[in-house]
Short mmCIF file of N, CA and C in Angstrom, two decimals:
data_model
loop_
_atom_site.label_atom_id
_atom_site.label_comp_id
_atom_site.label_asym_id
_atom_site.label_seq_id
_atom_site.Cartn_x
_atom_site.Cartn_y
_atom_site.Cartn_z
N ALA A 136 57.45 56.88 -11.18
CA ALA A 136 56.57 55.99 -10.43
C ALA A 136 55.19 56.00 -11.08
N THR A 137 54.53 54.88 -11.07
CA THR A 137 53.18 54.78 -11.62
C THR A 137 52.22 54.45 -10.49
N GLY A 138 51.12 55.17 -10.44
CA GLY A 138 50.09 54.89 -9.44
C GLY A 138 48.80 54.57 -10.12
N SER A 139 47.83 54.15 -9.37
CA SER A 139 46.52 53.89 -9.95
C SER A 139 45.45 54.20 -8.91
N MET A 140 44.29 54.55 -9.38
CA MET A 140 43.16 54.81 -8.52
C MET A 140 42.01 53.97 -9.02
N VAL A 141 41.36 53.28 -8.14
CA VAL A 141 40.17 52.52 -8.50
C VAL A 141 39.00 53.14 -7.76
N SER A 142 37.98 53.52 -8.50
CA SER A 142 36.78 54.11 -7.90
C SER A 142 35.58 53.28 -8.30
N ASN A 143 34.86 52.77 -7.35
CA ASN A 143 33.68 51.96 -7.63
C ASN A 143 32.47 52.84 -7.82
N GLY A 144 31.55 52.37 -8.63
CA GLY A 144 30.35 53.16 -8.94
C GLY A 144 29.28 53.05 -7.89
N ASP A 145 29.60 53.36 -6.64
CA ASP A 145 28.59 53.33 -5.58
C ASP A 145 27.74 54.58 -5.65
N GLY A 146 26.49 54.47 -5.29
CA GLY A 146 25.60 55.62 -5.34
C GLY A 146 24.35 55.35 -4.56
N PRO A 147 23.46 56.34 -4.48
CA PRO A 147 22.27 56.19 -3.65
C PRO A 147 21.21 55.27 -4.22
N ARG A 148 21.26 54.99 -5.52
CA ARG A 148 20.22 54.14 -6.11
C ARG A 148 20.86 52.91 -6.74
N PHE A 149 20.40 51.76 -6.33
CA PHE A 149 20.92 50.51 -6.88
C PHE A 149 19.78 49.70 -7.44
N PRO A 150 19.90 49.07 -8.54
CA PRO A 150 20.94 49.33 -9.53
C PRO A 150 20.58 50.54 -10.38
N LEU A 151 21.54 51.04 -11.14
CA LEU A 151 21.27 52.13 -12.08
C LEU A 151 20.53 51.56 -13.28
N ARG A 152 19.57 52.31 -13.80
CA ARG A 152 18.83 51.85 -14.98
C ARG A 152 18.71 52.99 -15.98
N PHE A 153 18.72 52.63 -17.26
CA PHE A 153 18.37 53.60 -18.29
C PHE A 153 17.58 52.90 -19.37
N GLY A 154 16.81 53.67 -20.12
CA GLY A 154 15.92 53.11 -21.14
C GLY A 154 14.65 53.93 -21.18
N ASP A 155 13.51 53.25 -21.06
CA ASP A 155 12.24 53.97 -20.98
C ASP A 155 11.27 53.24 -20.06
N THR A 156 10.20 53.95 -19.71
CA THR A 156 9.17 53.39 -18.84
C THR A 156 7.99 52.91 -19.69
N GLU A 157 7.00 52.33 -19.03
CA GLU A 157 5.79 51.89 -19.74
C GLU A 157 5.02 53.08 -20.31
N GLN A 158 5.29 54.28 -19.80
CA GLN A 158 4.66 55.50 -20.32
C GLN A 158 5.53 56.17 -21.39
N ASN A 159 6.56 55.46 -21.85
CA ASN A 159 7.50 55.96 -22.87
C ASN A 159 8.27 57.20 -22.41
N LYS A 160 8.54 57.30 -21.12
CA LYS A 160 9.38 58.35 -20.58
C LYS A 160 10.82 57.86 -20.57
N GLU A 161 11.73 58.69 -21.07
CA GLU A 161 13.14 58.29 -21.14
C GLU A 161 13.78 58.31 -19.76
N ILE A 162 14.57 57.29 -19.49
CA ILE A 162 15.34 57.19 -18.24
C ILE A 162 16.82 57.25 -18.61
N ARG A 163 17.56 58.12 -17.93
CA ARG A 163 19.01 58.18 -18.12
C ARG A 163 19.68 57.84 -16.80
N ALA A 164 20.86 57.26 -16.90
CA ALA A 164 21.65 56.93 -15.71
C ALA A 164 22.89 57.81 -15.69
N TYR A 165 23.24 58.30 -14.51
CA TYR A 165 24.42 59.14 -14.35
C TYR A 165 25.36 58.48 -13.35
N LEU A 166 26.59 58.34 -13.76
CA LEU A 166 27.62 57.71 -12.94
C LEU A 166 28.72 58.73 -12.76
N SER A 167 29.02 59.11 -11.53
CA SER A 167 29.96 60.19 -11.27
C SER A 167 31.08 59.70 -10.36
N PHE A 168 32.32 60.04 -10.74
CA PHE A 168 33.49 59.62 -9.99
C PHE A 168 34.23 60.85 -9.48
N PRO A 169 34.45 60.98 -8.16
CA PRO A 169 35.20 62.13 -7.63
C PRO A 169 36.68 62.01 -8.02
N LEU A 170 37.30 63.16 -8.27
CA LEU A 170 38.69 63.17 -8.74
C LEU A 170 39.67 63.69 -7.69
N ASP A 171 39.21 63.87 -6.46
CA ASP A 171 40.07 64.47 -5.45
C ASP A 171 41.20 63.55 -4.96
N ARG A 172 41.18 62.29 -5.33
CA ARG A 172 42.24 61.38 -4.91
C ARG A 172 43.39 61.31 -5.91
N ILE A 173 43.25 61.99 -7.03
CA ILE A 173 44.33 62.01 -8.02
C ILE A 173 45.22 63.21 -7.72
N PRO A 174 46.51 62.98 -7.50
CA PRO A 174 47.42 64.10 -7.18
C PRO A 174 47.49 65.11 -8.33
N ALA A 175 47.71 66.36 -7.98
CA ALA A 175 47.83 67.42 -9.00
C ALA A 175 49.11 67.21 -9.81
N GLY A 176 49.05 67.54 -11.09
CA GLY A 176 50.23 67.53 -11.94
C GLY A 176 50.70 66.17 -12.41
N VAL A 177 49.86 65.15 -12.33
CA VAL A 177 50.27 63.82 -12.79
C VAL A 177 49.97 63.67 -14.28
N ASP A 178 50.67 62.76 -14.92
CA ASP A 178 50.37 62.41 -16.30
C ASP A 178 49.45 61.20 -16.29
N ILE A 179 48.30 61.32 -16.95
CA ILE A 179 47.34 60.22 -17.03
C ILE A 179 47.85 59.22 -18.07
N VAL A 180 48.03 57.99 -17.68
CA VAL A 180 48.45 56.93 -18.58
C VAL A 180 47.24 56.30 -19.25
N SER A 181 46.22 55.98 -18.45
CA SER A 181 45.00 55.40 -18.99
C SER A 181 43.85 55.57 -18.01
N ALA A 182 42.65 55.56 -18.56
CA ALA A 182 41.42 55.58 -17.76
C ALA A 182 40.47 54.59 -18.42
N MET A 183 40.15 53.54 -17.71
CA MET A 183 39.27 52.49 -18.24
C MET A 183 38.02 52.40 -17.39
N LEU A 184 36.88 52.39 -18.06
CA LEU A 184 35.60 52.21 -17.38
C LEU A 184 35.15 50.78 -17.59
N TYR A 185 34.86 50.08 -16.50
CA TYR A 185 34.33 48.72 -16.56
C TYR A 185 32.88 48.77 -16.12
N VAL A 186 31.98 48.34 -16.99
CA VAL A 186 30.55 48.39 -16.71
C VAL A 186 30.02 46.96 -16.62
N ASN A 187 29.42 46.64 -15.50
CA ASN A 187 28.88 45.31 -15.25
C ASN A 187 27.37 45.36 -15.46
N ARG A 188 26.89 44.60 -16.41
CA ARG A 188 25.45 44.63 -16.70
C ARG A 188 24.69 43.75 -15.72
N GLY A 189 23.44 44.11 -15.54
CA GLY A 189 22.56 43.34 -14.68
C GLY A 189 21.38 42.85 -15.48
N GLY A 190 20.23 42.88 -14.85
CA GLY A 190 19.02 42.41 -15.50
C GLY A 190 18.34 43.50 -16.30
N GLY A 191 17.04 43.48 -16.27
CA GLY A 191 16.26 44.44 -17.05
C GLY A 191 15.87 43.85 -18.38
N ASP A 192 14.84 44.39 -18.98
CA ASP A 192 14.40 43.94 -20.29
C ASP A 192 14.91 44.93 -21.32
N TYR A 193 16.11 44.67 -21.83
CA TYR A 193 16.81 45.63 -22.68
C TYR A 193 16.92 45.17 -24.12
N ARG A 194 16.25 44.08 -24.49
CA ARG A 194 16.40 43.55 -25.84
C ARG A 194 15.95 44.54 -26.91
N GLU A 195 15.00 45.41 -26.59
CA GLU A 195 14.49 46.33 -27.59
C GLU A 195 15.17 47.70 -27.56
N LEU A 196 16.20 47.88 -26.72
CA LEU A 196 16.90 49.15 -26.71
C LEU A 196 17.74 49.36 -27.97
N ARG A 197 18.19 48.28 -28.55
CA ARG A 197 19.02 48.30 -29.75
C ARG A 197 20.36 48.96 -29.55
N ARG A 198 20.37 50.25 -29.23
CA ARG A 198 21.66 50.93 -29.01
C ARG A 198 21.59 51.80 -27.77
N ALA A 199 22.72 51.87 -27.07
CA ALA A 199 22.86 52.74 -25.91
C ALA A 199 24.02 53.69 -26.15
N ILE A 200 23.89 54.90 -25.66
CA ILE A 200 24.91 55.91 -25.85
C ILE A 200 25.51 56.28 -24.49
N VAL A 201 26.85 56.35 -24.45
CA VAL A 201 27.57 56.76 -23.25
C VAL A 201 28.27 58.08 -23.57
N GLU A 202 28.03 59.11 -22.73
CA GLU A 202 28.59 60.44 -22.96
C GLU A 202 29.19 60.98 -21.66
N GLU A 203 30.24 61.78 -21.80
CA GLU A 203 30.79 62.50 -20.65
C GLU A 203 30.03 63.80 -20.52
N VAL A 204 29.62 64.13 -19.29
CA VAL A 204 28.87 65.36 -19.05
C VAL A 204 29.51 66.14 -17.91
N ASN A 205 29.36 67.44 -17.97
CA ASN A 205 29.81 68.32 -16.89
C ASN A 205 28.57 68.92 -16.25
N ILE A 206 28.16 68.33 -15.13
CA ILE A 206 26.90 68.77 -14.52
C ILE A 206 27.11 69.90 -13.51
N GLY A 207 28.35 70.32 -13.30
CA GLY A 207 28.59 71.42 -12.37
C GLY A 207 28.17 71.07 -10.96
N ASP A 208 27.37 71.96 -10.35
CA ASP A 208 26.93 71.73 -8.97
C ASP A 208 25.76 70.77 -8.86
N GLY A 209 25.09 70.50 -9.97
CA GLY A 209 23.95 69.59 -9.93
C GLY A 209 23.35 69.43 -11.31
N LEU A 210 22.60 68.38 -11.49
CA LEU A 210 21.97 68.08 -12.76
C LEU A 210 20.74 68.96 -12.96
N ASP A 211 20.67 69.63 -14.10
CA ASP A 211 19.49 70.43 -14.41
C ASP A 211 19.03 70.14 -15.84
N GLN A 212 17.96 70.79 -16.26
CA GLN A 212 17.38 70.52 -17.58
C GLN A 212 18.36 70.84 -18.71
N GLU A 213 19.16 71.88 -18.54
CA GLU A 213 20.15 72.25 -19.56
C GLU A 213 21.17 71.13 -19.77
N ASP A 214 21.61 70.51 -18.66
CA ASP A 214 22.52 69.36 -18.77
C ASP A 214 21.86 68.22 -19.51
N PHE A 215 20.60 67.98 -19.19
CA PHE A 215 19.86 66.87 -19.78
C PHE A 215 19.67 67.06 -21.28
N ASP A 216 19.45 68.31 -21.71
CA ASP A 216 19.16 68.61 -23.11
C ASP A 216 20.40 68.76 -23.99
N ALA A 217 21.56 68.97 -23.40
CA ALA A 217 22.76 69.29 -24.18
C ALA A 217 23.16 68.14 -25.11
N ASN A 218 23.60 68.50 -26.31
CA ASN A 218 24.12 67.51 -27.25
C ASN A 218 25.61 67.33 -27.02
N ARG A 219 26.04 66.10 -27.04
CA ARG A 219 27.45 65.79 -26.79
C ARG A 219 27.92 64.76 -27.80
N SER A 220 29.22 64.67 -27.93
CA SER A 220 29.75 63.60 -28.78
C SER A 220 29.90 62.36 -27.91
N PRO A 221 29.40 61.22 -28.38
CA PRO A 221 29.43 60.00 -27.56
C PRO A 221 30.85 59.47 -27.34
N LEU A 222 31.06 58.96 -26.13
CA LEU A 222 32.27 58.18 -25.86
C LEU A 222 32.14 56.81 -26.51
N ALA A 223 30.92 56.30 -26.50
CA ALA A 223 30.68 54.97 -27.07
C ALA A 223 29.22 54.84 -27.45
N VAL A 224 28.96 54.06 -28.49
CA VAL A 224 27.62 53.65 -28.86
C VAL A 224 27.61 52.13 -28.76
N LEU A 225 26.79 51.62 -27.86
CA LEU A 225 26.79 50.19 -27.55
C LEU A 225 25.56 49.54 -28.15
N ARG A 226 25.78 48.44 -28.84
CA ARG A 226 24.65 47.70 -29.43
C ARG A 226 24.11 46.70 -28.42
N SER A 227 22.79 46.52 -28.42
CA SER A 227 22.18 45.65 -27.42
C SER A 227 22.62 44.20 -27.57
N ASP A 228 22.90 43.74 -28.80
CA ASP A 228 23.34 42.34 -28.93
C ASP A 228 24.69 42.12 -28.26
N SER A 229 25.58 43.13 -28.31
CA SER A 229 26.85 42.98 -27.62
C SER A 229 26.67 43.15 -26.11
N LEU A 230 25.72 44.01 -25.70
CA LEU A 230 25.43 44.15 -24.27
C LEU A 230 24.91 42.84 -23.69
N MET A 231 24.04 42.17 -24.45
CA MET A 231 23.45 40.92 -23.95
C MET A 231 24.47 39.80 -23.88
N SER A 232 25.49 39.84 -24.76
CA SER A 232 26.44 38.73 -24.81
C SER A 232 27.57 38.86 -23.80
N GLN A 233 27.71 40.02 -23.16
CA GLN A 233 28.81 40.23 -22.23
C GLN A 233 28.27 40.59 -20.85
N GLN A 234 28.84 39.97 -19.82
CA GLN A 234 28.48 40.33 -18.46
C GLN A 234 29.12 41.66 -18.08
N GLN A 235 30.32 41.90 -18.60
CA GLN A 235 31.02 43.14 -18.33
C GLN A 235 31.68 43.63 -19.61
N PHE A 236 31.58 44.91 -19.88
CA PHE A 236 32.29 45.47 -21.01
C PHE A 236 33.17 46.60 -20.52
N GLU A 237 34.20 46.91 -21.30
CA GLU A 237 35.11 47.96 -20.90
C GLU A 237 35.20 49.02 -21.98
N LEU A 238 35.37 50.26 -21.52
CA LEU A 238 35.49 51.40 -22.42
C LEU A 238 36.75 52.17 -22.07
N ASP A 239 37.54 52.49 -23.08
CA ASP A 239 38.71 53.33 -22.88
C ASP A 239 38.24 54.78 -22.91
N VAL A 240 38.29 55.44 -21.77
CA VAL A 240 37.81 56.82 -21.65
C VAL A 240 38.98 57.79 -21.38
N THR A 241 40.18 57.38 -21.75
CA THR A 241 41.38 58.15 -21.43
C THR A 241 41.33 59.57 -21.96
N ASP A 242 40.97 59.74 -23.23
CA ASP A 242 40.98 61.08 -23.83
C ASP A 242 40.04 62.04 -23.10
N LYS A 243 38.83 61.61 -22.84
CA LYS A 243 37.86 62.47 -22.13
C LYS A 243 38.30 62.71 -20.70
N PHE A 244 38.85 61.69 -20.07
CA PHE A 244 39.29 61.83 -18.69
C PHE A 244 40.43 62.85 -18.58
N GLU A 245 41.37 62.82 -19.53
CA GLU A 245 42.46 63.79 -19.54
C GLU A 245 41.94 65.22 -19.63
N LEU A 246 40.92 65.43 -20.48
CA LEU A 246 40.34 66.77 -20.61
C LEU A 246 39.69 67.23 -19.31
N VAL A 247 39.00 66.33 -18.64
CA VAL A 247 38.33 66.67 -17.38
C VAL A 247 39.37 67.09 -16.34
N THR A 248 40.48 66.35 -16.25
CA THR A 248 41.51 66.72 -15.27
C THR A 248 42.22 68.00 -15.68
N LEU A 249 42.37 68.23 -16.98
CA LEU A 249 43.01 69.45 -17.47
C LEU A 249 42.22 70.69 -17.04
N TYR A 250 40.89 70.58 -17.05
CA TYR A 250 40.04 71.70 -16.64
C TYR A 250 39.74 71.71 -15.15
N ASN A 251 40.42 70.85 -14.40
CA ASN A 251 40.28 70.80 -12.94
C ASN A 251 38.84 70.63 -12.46
N ARG A 252 38.09 69.81 -13.16
CA ARG A 252 36.73 69.52 -12.70
C ARG A 252 36.80 68.59 -11.49
N PRO A 253 35.87 68.72 -10.57
CA PRO A 253 35.91 67.86 -9.38
C PRO A 253 35.40 66.44 -9.61
N PHE A 254 34.64 66.24 -10.71
CA PHE A 254 34.06 64.92 -10.96
C PHE A 254 34.20 64.54 -12.43
N PHE A 255 34.27 63.25 -12.67
CA PHE A 255 34.18 62.69 -14.01
C PHE A 255 32.82 62.01 -14.07
N THR A 256 31.89 62.57 -14.85
CA THR A 256 30.51 62.10 -14.85
C THR A 256 30.14 61.59 -16.22
N LEU A 257 29.52 60.42 -16.25
CA LEU A 257 29.08 59.79 -17.50
C LEU A 257 27.57 59.65 -17.50
N GLN A 258 27.00 59.87 -18.67
CA GLN A 258 25.57 59.71 -18.88
C GLN A 258 25.33 58.50 -19.77
N PHE A 259 24.42 57.64 -19.39
CA PHE A 259 24.00 56.49 -20.18
C PHE A 259 22.57 56.75 -20.61
N ARG A 260 22.30 56.67 -21.91
CA ARG A 260 20.94 56.93 -22.37
C ARG A 260 20.61 56.03 -23.56
N PRO A 261 19.33 55.79 -23.78
CA PRO A 261 18.95 55.00 -24.96
C PRO A 261 19.11 55.85 -26.21
N ASP A 262 19.37 55.18 -27.33
CA ASP A 262 19.51 55.90 -28.60
C ASP A 262 18.15 56.36 -29.12
N GLU A 263 17.13 55.60 -28.83
CA GLU A 263 15.77 55.98 -29.23
C GLU A 263 14.78 55.32 -28.29
N ILE A 264 13.60 55.90 -28.22
CA ILE A 264 12.54 55.37 -27.37
C ILE A 264 11.54 54.62 -28.23
N PHE A 265 11.22 53.39 -27.83
CA PHE A 265 10.21 52.61 -28.54
C PHE A 265 8.84 52.93 -27.98
N ARG A 266 7.91 53.21 -28.83
CA ARG A 266 6.55 53.59 -28.40
C ARG A 266 5.69 52.33 -28.30
N ASN A 267 6.09 51.44 -27.41
CA ASN A 267 5.38 50.16 -27.33
C ASN A 267 4.73 49.92 -25.97
N ARG A 268 4.68 50.97 -25.14
CA ARG A 268 4.03 50.83 -23.82
C ARG A 268 4.63 49.69 -23.01
N LYS A 269 5.93 49.52 -23.16
CA LYS A 269 6.63 48.48 -22.41
C LYS A 269 7.90 49.10 -21.86
N ALA A 270 8.26 48.77 -20.64
CA ALA A 270 9.49 49.28 -20.05
C ALA A 270 10.68 48.53 -20.65
N ASP A 271 11.49 49.26 -21.42
CA ASP A 271 12.71 48.69 -22.01
C ASP A 271 13.89 49.33 -21.29
N GLN A 272 14.49 48.57 -20.37
CA GLN A 272 15.51 49.14 -19.51
C GLN A 272 16.74 48.27 -19.45
N TYR A 273 17.87 48.93 -19.32
CA TYR A 273 19.15 48.26 -19.14
C TYR A 273 19.61 48.56 -17.73
N GLU A 274 20.13 47.57 -17.05
CA GLU A 274 20.51 47.70 -15.65
C GLU A 274 22.02 47.62 -15.52
N ILE A 275 22.58 48.57 -14.79
CA ILE A 275 24.03 48.60 -14.53
C ILE A 275 24.25 48.21 -13.08
N ARG A 276 25.02 47.17 -12.87
CA ARG A 276 25.34 46.73 -11.51
C ARG A 276 26.45 47.59 -10.93
N THR A 277 26.24 48.06 -9.72
CA THR A 277 27.25 48.86 -9.05
C THR A 277 27.71 48.14 -7.79
N GLY A 278 28.71 48.69 -7.15
CA GLY A 278 29.24 48.07 -5.93
C GLY A 278 30.64 47.55 -6.16
N GLN A 279 31.16 46.89 -5.18
CA GLN A 279 32.55 46.46 -5.16
C GLN A 279 32.95 45.66 -6.41
N ASN A 280 33.94 46.17 -7.13
CA ASN A 280 34.54 45.51 -8.30
C ASN A 280 33.55 45.19 -9.41
N ARG A 281 32.48 45.92 -9.48
CA ARG A 281 31.56 45.73 -10.59
C ARG A 281 31.77 46.87 -11.57
N THR A 282 30.87 47.82 -11.59
CA THR A 282 31.08 48.99 -12.45
C THR A 282 32.08 49.91 -11.74
N ARG A 283 33.17 50.23 -12.44
CA ARG A 283 34.22 51.00 -11.80
C ARG A 283 35.06 51.74 -12.83
N LEU A 284 35.78 52.73 -12.37
CA LEU A 284 36.71 53.48 -13.18
C LEU A 284 38.10 53.21 -12.64
N GLU A 285 39.01 52.77 -13.51
CA GLU A 285 40.40 52.53 -13.11
C GLU A 285 41.29 53.51 -13.86
N VAL A 286 42.03 54.30 -13.09
CA VAL A 286 42.89 55.32 -13.67
C VAL A 286 44.34 55.00 -13.31
N LYS A 287 45.19 54.98 -14.32
CA LYS A 287 46.63 54.81 -14.10
C LYS A 287 47.31 56.13 -14.45
N PHE A 288 48.25 56.54 -13.60
CA PHE A 288 48.92 57.81 -13.84
C PHE A 288 50.39 57.71 -13.42
N LYS A 289 51.18 58.67 -13.92
CA LYS A 289 52.61 58.76 -13.57
C LYS A 289 52.85 60.03 -12.78
N LEU A 290 53.62 59.90 -11.73
CA LEU A 290 54.03 61.07 -10.95
C LEU A 290 55.32 61.62 -11.56
N ASP A 291 55.45 62.94 -11.56
CA ASP A 291 56.69 63.54 -12.08
C ASP A 291 57.85 63.32 -11.13
#
């Protein structure tokens, strides 16, 4: 039998933004999906992340990096500073041309479930900060059927 779980990117702050501020302070966005609805011992077939872009002045971001992070009980400075291998590097011209883009996150998702982590958390950050005293931000739309994680799995 094959099942699927759809989790929407709902959270306390809408919309999510990453980039920088007018003071050239870096902004990162964190999107976390609880894994308690996936039965134990299933085989993961696929995990697809659908990200719906919104507004923001993101033309000067050039590139955005998406990484899987393990924040444990909460986000701290060590989590923020850690170097990770990117799941994806997104170019701003492709971000501007698409209302929604999709990322295959199956490999990272399988590792997270293998280690029995309670959440699958992704970090979105700019590749570099422009020192132009202008807020360069990318906006991620959340809510019903917008930014979401779709997981397909097989029961034994």
